[in-house]
Amino acid sequence: MGLGLRYETRAVLSHVRMTAGLDLPFTSFESAASTRLDGHDVTPRSMWSWAVRFGLGGEYSFGPVTPFVDLLGSVQRVTTTVHVDGRALDYEALRFGFTGRAGLRVDLRRWFFLTASGELGLMGPTRWSADVGAGFRVGS
């Protein structure tokens, strides 16, 4: 399980959504225990990751409630440091994948909204995810 920040911008034209965003998950291995793996002591020490996301989808408003669906493509990068038998080793992965997302946005004010959505991995490293968020709208 992971928690983090998602920055996303959205443009909607005739019910067609276009999104772009950046994910910054929080990672912590402060109290990670060593694991014996193939005769080696392995201890995770740090991890840093980010993802750049682009999406295309649709939405339709029913008063203050707006259901939406998106097809998202994301480039994900993860770097990690592990100690193997006391020696620090760095690993890096850069992956691309697609997810399908469905969610609901509720406008609480003209400029402020809450949103919740779930994603299912279609191809690539993401299996599933869910998020809740708050945001603001600029313009009409």
Short mmCIF file of N, CA and C in Angstrom, two decimals:
data_model
loop_
_atom_site.label_atom_id
_atom_site.label_comp_id
_atom_site.label_asym_id
_atom_site.label_seq_id
_atom_site.Cartn_x
_atom_site.Cartn_y
_atom_site.Cartn_z
N MET A 1 0.84 -1.18 0.00
CA MET A 1 0.00 0.00 0.00
C MET A 1 0.88 1.23 0.00
N GLY A 2 0.48 2.24 -0.72
CA GLY A 2 1.24 3.47 -0.77
C GLY A 2 0.34 4.68 -0.73
N LEU A 3 0.88 5.74 -0.24
CA LEU A 3 0.18 7.02 -0.19
C LEU A 3 1.05 8.05 -0.87
N GLY A 4 0.44 9.13 -1.32
CA GLY A 4 1.25 10.16 -1.97
C GLY A 4 0.42 11.29 -2.50
N LEU A 5 1.05 12.09 -3.31
CA LEU A 5 0.42 13.26 -3.91
C LEU A 5 0.19 13.02 -5.39
N ARG A 6 -0.91 13.54 -5.88
CA ARG A 6 -1.20 13.52 -7.31
C ARG A 6 -1.56 14.94 -7.72
N TYR A 7 -0.85 15.45 -8.68
CA TYR A 7 -1.16 16.75 -9.27
C TYR A 7 -1.73 16.47 -10.65
N GLU A 8 -2.92 16.99 -10.92
CA GLU A 8 -3.55 16.69 -12.20
C GLU A 8 -4.29 17.93 -12.71
N THR A 9 -4.17 18.15 -14.00
CA THR A 9 -4.91 19.21 -14.64
C THR A 9 -5.84 18.57 -15.66
N ARG A 10 -6.99 19.20 -15.85
CA ARG A 10 -8.02 18.62 -16.71
C ARG A 10 -8.61 19.70 -17.58
N ALA A 11 -8.84 19.38 -18.86
CA ALA A 11 -9.59 20.25 -19.77
C ALA A 11 -10.74 19.42 -20.33
N VAL A 12 -11.93 20.02 -20.38
CA VAL A 12 -13.11 19.32 -20.88
C VAL A 12 -13.73 20.14 -21.99
N LEU A 13 -13.92 19.50 -23.16
CA LEU A 13 -14.56 20.13 -24.31
C LEU A 13 -15.64 19.19 -24.82
N SER A 14 -16.90 19.62 -24.74
CA SER A 14 -18.04 18.80 -25.20
C SER A 14 -18.02 17.40 -24.59
N HIS A 15 -17.83 17.32 -23.29
CA HIS A 15 -17.83 16.07 -22.51
C HIS A 15 -16.61 15.20 -22.74
N VAL A 16 -15.63 15.65 -23.50
CA VAL A 16 -14.39 14.90 -23.70
C VAL A 16 -13.33 15.46 -22.76
N ARG A 17 -12.75 14.59 -21.92
CA ARG A 17 -11.74 14.98 -20.93
C ARG A 17 -10.34 14.72 -21.47
N MET A 18 -9.45 15.65 -21.20
CA MET A 18 -8.03 15.47 -21.46
C MET A 18 -7.32 15.81 -20.15
N THR A 19 -6.46 14.90 -19.67
CA THR A 19 -5.80 15.11 -18.40
C THR A 19 -4.29 14.95 -18.55
N ALA A 20 -3.57 15.61 -17.68
CA ALA A 20 -2.12 15.46 -17.56
C ALA A 20 -1.80 15.58 -16.07
N GLY A 21 -0.87 14.76 -15.60
CA GLY A 21 -0.59 14.81 -14.18
C GLY A 21 0.76 14.26 -13.81
N LEU A 22 1.05 14.40 -12.52
CA LEU A 22 2.30 13.93 -11.92
C LEU A 22 1.96 13.26 -10.59
N ASP A 23 2.44 12.04 -10.40
CA ASP A 23 2.28 11.32 -9.14
C ASP A 23 3.60 11.31 -8.39
N LEU A 24 3.54 11.58 -7.08
CA LEU A 24 4.71 11.55 -6.21
C LEU A 24 4.38 10.73 -4.97
N PRO A 25 4.56 9.41 -5.02
CA PRO A 25 4.26 8.57 -3.86
C PRO A 25 5.26 8.80 -2.73
N PHE A 26 4.79 8.62 -1.50
CA PHE A 26 5.66 8.67 -0.32
C PHE A 26 6.19 7.27 -0.06
N THR A 27 7.46 7.15 0.24
CA THR A 27 8.05 5.85 0.55
C THR A 27 8.87 5.97 1.82
N SER A 28 8.89 4.92 2.62
CA SER A 28 9.65 4.92 3.86
C SER A 28 10.08 3.51 4.19
N PHE A 29 11.35 3.35 4.46
CA PHE A 29 11.90 2.06 4.88
C PHE A 29 12.69 2.21 6.16
N GLU A 30 12.33 3.14 7.01
CA GLU A 30 13.08 3.41 8.23
C GLU A 30 13.24 2.17 9.10
N SER A 31 12.20 1.35 9.21
CA SER A 31 12.26 0.19 10.11
C SER A 31 12.19 -1.13 9.34
N ALA A 32 12.64 -1.13 8.11
CA ALA A 32 12.57 -2.34 7.31
C ALA A 32 13.55 -3.38 7.84
N ALA A 33 13.08 -4.59 7.98
CA ALA A 33 13.91 -5.68 8.48
C ALA A 33 14.66 -6.35 7.34
N SER A 34 15.79 -6.93 7.66
CA SER A 34 16.54 -7.70 6.68
C SER A 34 15.81 -8.99 6.35
N THR A 35 15.99 -9.43 5.11
CA THR A 35 15.39 -10.69 4.65
C THR A 35 16.51 -11.55 4.09
N ARG A 36 16.45 -12.82 4.39
CA ARG A 36 17.43 -13.75 3.84
C ARG A 36 16.91 -14.21 2.49
N LEU A 37 17.64 -13.92 1.41
CA LEU A 37 17.20 -14.22 0.05
C LEU A 37 18.35 -14.84 -0.72
N ASP A 38 18.18 -16.07 -1.17
CA ASP A 38 19.22 -16.79 -1.93
C ASP A 38 20.57 -16.75 -1.23
N GLY A 39 20.56 -16.89 0.09
CA GLY A 39 21.82 -16.92 0.85
C GLY A 39 22.41 -15.56 1.14
N HIS A 40 21.67 -14.48 0.90
CA HIS A 40 22.17 -13.12 1.14
C HIS A 40 21.22 -12.39 2.09
N ASP A 41 21.78 -11.53 2.93
CA ASP A 41 20.97 -10.63 3.76
C ASP A 41 20.64 -9.40 2.94
N VAL A 42 19.34 -9.17 2.70
CA VAL A 42 18.88 -8.06 1.86
C VAL A 42 18.02 -7.13 2.70
N THR A 43 18.36 -5.83 2.70
CA THR A 43 17.62 -4.84 3.47
C THR A 43 17.31 -3.64 2.59
N PRO A 44 16.03 -3.33 2.37
CA PRO A 44 15.70 -2.11 1.62
C PRO A 44 16.02 -0.88 2.46
N ARG A 45 16.60 0.15 1.84
CA ARG A 45 16.99 1.34 2.58
C ARG A 45 16.30 2.61 2.08
N SER A 46 16.08 2.73 0.80
CA SER A 46 15.42 3.94 0.29
C SER A 46 14.77 3.63 -1.05
N MET A 47 13.74 4.42 -1.35
CA MET A 47 13.09 4.29 -2.65
C MET A 47 12.49 5.64 -3.00
N TRP A 48 12.60 6.02 -4.25
CA TRP A 48 12.03 7.26 -4.74
C TRP A 48 11.36 6.95 -6.07
N SER A 49 10.15 7.43 -6.24
CA SER A 49 9.45 7.15 -7.50
C SER A 49 8.60 8.34 -7.91
N TRP A 50 8.26 8.36 -9.18
CA TRP A 50 7.35 9.36 -9.73
C TRP A 50 6.72 8.78 -10.99
N ALA A 51 5.63 9.38 -11.41
CA ALA A 51 4.96 8.95 -12.64
C ALA A 51 4.38 10.18 -13.33
N VAL A 52 4.54 10.25 -14.64
CA VAL A 52 3.92 11.28 -15.47
C VAL A 52 2.77 10.60 -16.19
N ARG A 53 1.57 11.21 -16.13
CA ARG A 53 0.36 10.56 -16.65
C ARG A 53 -0.36 11.47 -17.65
N PHE A 54 -0.90 10.85 -18.70
CA PHE A 54 -1.72 11.54 -19.68
C PHE A 54 -2.98 10.72 -19.90
N GLY A 55 -4.12 11.39 -20.05
CA GLY A 55 -5.36 10.64 -20.20
C GLY A 55 -6.33 11.27 -21.19
N LEU A 56 -7.21 10.42 -21.69
CA LEU A 56 -8.29 10.83 -22.58
C LEU A 56 -9.53 10.07 -22.14
N GLY A 57 -10.64 10.78 -22.00
CA GLY A 57 -11.85 10.11 -21.52
C GLY A 57 -13.09 10.94 -21.76
N GLY A 58 -14.10 10.65 -20.98
CA GLY A 58 -15.36 11.35 -21.10
C GLY A 58 -16.00 11.57 -19.75
N GLU A 59 -16.86 12.59 -19.67
CA GLU A 59 -17.60 12.88 -18.45
C GLU A 59 -18.93 13.53 -18.82
N TYR A 60 -19.89 13.40 -17.91
CA TYR A 60 -21.18 14.04 -18.11
C TYR A 60 -21.74 14.42 -16.74
N SER A 61 -22.13 15.68 -16.60
CA SER A 61 -22.59 16.19 -15.31
C SER A 61 -24.10 16.02 -15.13
N PHE A 62 -24.48 15.62 -13.93
CA PHE A 62 -25.87 15.58 -13.48
C PHE A 62 -25.96 16.52 -12.28
N GLY A 63 -26.18 17.81 -12.56
CA GLY A 63 -26.14 18.80 -11.50
C GLY A 63 -24.72 18.90 -10.95
N PRO A 64 -24.55 18.78 -9.63
CA PRO A 64 -23.21 18.91 -9.05
C PRO A 64 -22.38 17.61 -9.12
N VAL A 65 -22.95 16.52 -9.60
CA VAL A 65 -22.27 15.22 -9.65
C VAL A 65 -21.86 14.90 -11.08
N THR A 66 -20.58 14.54 -11.25
CA THR A 66 -20.06 14.24 -12.58
C THR A 66 -19.33 12.90 -12.58
N PRO A 67 -19.93 11.85 -13.17
CA PRO A 67 -19.19 10.60 -13.36
C PRO A 67 -18.24 10.75 -14.56
N PHE A 68 -17.11 10.03 -14.51
CA PHE A 68 -16.14 10.11 -15.60
C PHE A 68 -15.42 8.78 -15.78
N VAL A 69 -14.89 8.57 -16.99
CA VAL A 69 -14.04 7.43 -17.32
C VAL A 69 -12.87 7.95 -18.14
N ASP A 70 -11.71 7.33 -17.96
CA ASP A 70 -10.50 7.73 -18.68
C ASP A 70 -9.68 6.51 -19.07
N LEU A 71 -8.93 6.64 -20.14
CA LEU A 71 -7.84 5.74 -20.47
C LEU A 71 -6.58 6.54 -20.19
N LEU A 72 -5.74 6.04 -19.28
CA LEU A 72 -4.54 6.77 -18.87
C LEU A 72 -3.29 6.02 -19.31
N GLY A 73 -2.32 6.76 -19.80
CA GLY A 73 -0.99 6.23 -20.07
C GLY A 73 -0.03 6.87 -19.09
N SER A 74 0.89 6.09 -18.54
CA SER A 74 1.82 6.67 -17.57
C SER A 74 3.23 6.13 -17.76
N VAL A 75 4.18 7.01 -17.55
CA VAL A 75 5.59 6.66 -17.50
C VAL A 75 5.98 6.68 -16.03
N GLN A 76 6.45 5.55 -15.50
CA GLN A 76 6.78 5.43 -14.08
C GLN A 76 8.26 5.15 -13.92
N ARG A 77 8.88 5.87 -12.96
CA ARG A 77 10.30 5.66 -12.67
C ARG A 77 10.46 5.39 -11.19
N VAL A 78 11.23 4.36 -10.88
CA VAL A 78 11.51 3.99 -9.49
C VAL A 78 13.00 3.79 -9.34
N THR A 79 13.59 4.39 -8.32
CA THR A 79 14.98 4.13 -7.96
C THR A 79 14.99 3.67 -6.51
N THR A 80 15.82 2.69 -6.22
CA THR A 80 15.88 2.15 -4.87
C THR A 80 17.31 1.79 -4.50
N THR A 81 17.59 1.84 -3.23
CA THR A 81 18.86 1.40 -2.67
C THR A 81 18.57 0.26 -1.70
N VAL A 82 19.26 -0.84 -1.88
CA VAL A 82 19.17 -1.96 -0.95
C VAL A 82 20.57 -2.33 -0.48
N HIS A 83 20.64 -2.83 0.73
CA HIS A 83 21.90 -3.35 1.25
C HIS A 83 21.88 -4.85 1.09
N VAL A 84 22.87 -5.39 0.38
CA VAL A 84 23.01 -6.82 0.18
C VAL A 84 24.30 -7.23 0.86
N ASP A 85 24.18 -8.02 1.93
CA ASP A 85 25.33 -8.44 2.73
C ASP A 85 26.16 -7.23 3.17
N GLY A 86 25.47 -6.14 3.54
CA GLY A 86 26.14 -4.95 4.06
C GLY A 86 26.64 -3.98 3.00
N ARG A 87 26.50 -4.31 1.73
CA ARG A 87 26.98 -3.43 0.65
C ARG A 87 25.78 -2.78 -0.04
N ALA A 88 25.83 -1.46 -0.21
CA ALA A 88 24.73 -0.72 -0.83
C ALA A 88 24.75 -0.91 -2.35
N LEU A 89 23.56 -1.26 -2.89
CA LEU A 89 23.40 -1.40 -4.34
C LEU A 89 22.19 -0.58 -4.77
N ASP A 90 22.32 0.11 -5.90
CA ASP A 90 21.25 0.94 -6.44
C ASP A 90 20.62 0.27 -7.65
N TYR A 91 19.29 0.35 -7.72
CA TYR A 91 18.54 -0.20 -8.84
C TYR A 91 17.59 0.87 -9.37
N GLU A 92 17.30 0.79 -10.66
CA GLU A 92 16.41 1.77 -11.28
C GLU A 92 15.53 1.05 -12.31
N ALA A 93 14.26 1.49 -12.39
CA ALA A 93 13.34 0.93 -13.38
C ALA A 93 12.54 2.07 -14.00
N LEU A 94 12.36 2.03 -15.31
CA LEU A 94 11.54 2.99 -16.04
C LEU A 94 10.54 2.16 -16.85
N ARG A 95 9.24 2.35 -16.58
CA ARG A 95 8.21 1.53 -17.21
C ARG A 95 7.10 2.39 -17.78
N PHE A 96 6.37 1.85 -18.74
CA PHE A 96 5.19 2.51 -19.31
C PHE A 96 4.02 1.56 -19.19
N GLY A 97 2.83 2.12 -18.97
CA GLY A 97 1.65 1.27 -18.88
C GLY A 97 0.37 2.05 -19.12
N PHE A 98 -0.71 1.30 -19.30
CA PHE A 98 -2.05 1.86 -19.46
C PHE A 98 -2.94 1.39 -18.33
N THR A 99 -3.83 2.29 -17.87
CA THR A 99 -4.85 1.93 -16.90
C THR A 99 -6.18 2.51 -17.36
N GLY A 100 -7.25 1.87 -16.92
CA GLY A 100 -8.59 2.40 -17.11
C GLY A 100 -9.06 2.97 -15.78
N ARG A 101 -9.63 4.15 -15.81
CA ARG A 101 -10.07 4.81 -14.57
C ARG A 101 -11.54 5.17 -14.68
N ALA A 102 -12.28 4.98 -13.58
CA ALA A 102 -13.67 5.43 -13.48
C ALA A 102 -13.82 6.13 -12.13
N GLY A 103 -14.57 7.21 -12.13
CA GLY A 103 -14.71 7.95 -10.88
C GLY A 103 -15.89 8.88 -10.87
N LEU A 104 -15.94 9.67 -9.80
CA LEU A 104 -17.04 10.59 -9.56
C LEU A 104 -16.47 11.88 -8.98
N ARG A 105 -16.93 13.00 -9.51
CA ARG A 105 -16.54 14.31 -8.99
C ARG A 105 -17.79 15.00 -8.48
N VAL A 106 -17.71 15.61 -7.31
CA VAL A 106 -18.85 16.32 -6.72
C VAL A 106 -18.44 17.77 -6.50
N ASP A 107 -19.16 18.69 -7.13
CA ASP A 107 -18.88 20.12 -6.96
C ASP A 107 -19.54 20.60 -5.67
N LEU A 108 -18.74 21.07 -4.72
CA LEU A 108 -19.27 21.60 -3.47
C LEU A 108 -19.53 23.10 -3.57
N ARG A 109 -18.73 23.76 -4.35
CA ARG A 109 -18.88 25.17 -4.68
C ARG A 109 -18.59 25.30 -6.18
N ARG A 110 -18.80 26.46 -6.72
CA ARG A 110 -18.53 26.67 -8.15
C ARG A 110 -17.06 26.39 -8.49
N TRP A 111 -16.16 26.63 -7.54
CA TRP A 111 -14.72 26.51 -7.79
C TRP A 111 -14.06 25.39 -6.99
N PHE A 112 -14.78 24.65 -6.15
CA PHE A 112 -14.18 23.63 -5.28
C PHE A 112 -14.91 22.30 -5.45
N PHE A 113 -14.16 21.19 -5.54
CA PHE A 113 -14.78 19.88 -5.74
C PHE A 113 -14.03 18.79 -4.95
N LEU A 114 -14.72 17.68 -4.74
CA LEU A 114 -14.15 16.45 -4.20
C LEU A 114 -14.26 15.38 -5.27
N THR A 115 -13.32 14.46 -5.29
CA THR A 115 -13.33 13.41 -6.31
C THR A 115 -12.86 12.09 -5.71
N ALA A 116 -13.35 11.01 -6.26
CA ALA A 116 -12.90 9.66 -5.90
C ALA A 116 -12.89 8.83 -7.17
N SER A 117 -11.89 7.98 -7.31
CA SER A 117 -11.81 7.13 -8.51
C SER A 117 -11.04 5.86 -8.23
N GLY A 118 -11.20 4.91 -9.11
CA GLY A 118 -10.46 3.66 -9.05
C GLY A 118 -9.86 3.37 -10.42
N GLU A 119 -8.72 2.70 -10.42
CA GLU A 119 -8.03 2.36 -11.67
C GLU A 119 -7.75 0.88 -11.72
N LEU A 120 -7.76 0.34 -12.92
CA LEU A 120 -7.42 -1.05 -13.15
C LEU A 120 -6.35 -1.09 -14.23
N GLY A 121 -5.24 -1.77 -13.94
CA GLY A 121 -4.15 -1.86 -14.90
C GLY A 121 -4.54 -2.69 -16.11
N LEU A 122 -4.27 -2.16 -17.29
CA LEU A 122 -4.55 -2.86 -18.53
C LEU A 122 -3.28 -3.45 -19.14
N MET A 123 -2.16 -2.73 -18.95
CA MET A 123 -0.86 -3.16 -19.46
C MET A 123 0.20 -2.40 -18.69
N GLY A 124 1.24 -3.06 -18.25
CA GLY A 124 2.31 -2.38 -17.54
C GLY A 124 2.34 -2.73 -16.06
N PRO A 125 3.05 -1.93 -15.25
CA PRO A 125 3.31 -2.30 -13.86
C PRO A 125 2.14 -2.10 -12.90
N THR A 126 1.17 -1.27 -13.21
CA THR A 126 0.07 -1.00 -12.27
C THR A 126 -0.99 -2.09 -12.35
N ARG A 127 -1.35 -2.66 -11.19
CA ARG A 127 -2.43 -3.64 -11.14
C ARG A 127 -3.75 -2.97 -10.84
N TRP A 128 -3.77 -2.14 -9.81
CA TRP A 128 -4.98 -1.40 -9.45
C TRP A 128 -4.56 -0.25 -8.53
N SER A 129 -5.42 0.73 -8.43
CA SER A 129 -5.21 1.82 -7.47
C SER A 129 -6.54 2.53 -7.25
N ALA A 130 -6.60 3.28 -6.19
CA ALA A 130 -7.78 4.08 -5.87
C ALA A 130 -7.30 5.39 -5.28
N ASP A 131 -8.08 6.44 -5.46
CA ASP A 131 -7.68 7.71 -4.88
C ASP A 131 -8.90 8.54 -4.51
N VAL A 132 -8.68 9.42 -3.57
CA VAL A 132 -9.65 10.45 -3.19
C VAL A 132 -8.90 11.77 -3.20
N GLY A 133 -9.58 12.84 -3.52
CA GLY A 133 -8.89 14.11 -3.58
C GLY A 133 -9.83 15.28 -3.52
N ALA A 134 -9.24 16.43 -3.37
CA ALA A 134 -9.95 17.70 -3.38
C ALA A 134 -9.23 18.60 -4.38
N GLY A 135 -9.98 19.47 -5.03
CA GLY A 135 -9.37 20.34 -6.01
C GLY A 135 -10.17 21.60 -6.23
N PHE A 136 -9.64 22.43 -7.10
CA PHE A 136 -10.34 23.67 -7.42
C PHE A 136 -10.34 23.86 -8.92
N ARG A 137 -11.31 24.62 -9.38
CA ARG A 137 -11.48 24.88 -10.80
C ARG A 137 -11.15 26.33 -11.09
N VAL A 138 -10.48 26.54 -12.20
CA VAL A 138 -10.18 27.89 -12.68
C VAL A 138 -11.00 28.09 -13.95
N GLY A 139 -11.73 29.16 -14.05
CA GLY A 139 -12.56 29.41 -15.22
C GLY A 139 -13.99 29.01 -14.97
N SER A 140 -14.79 28.91 -16.03
CA SER A 140 -16.22 28.63 -15.86
C SER A 140 -16.56 27.18 -15.75
#
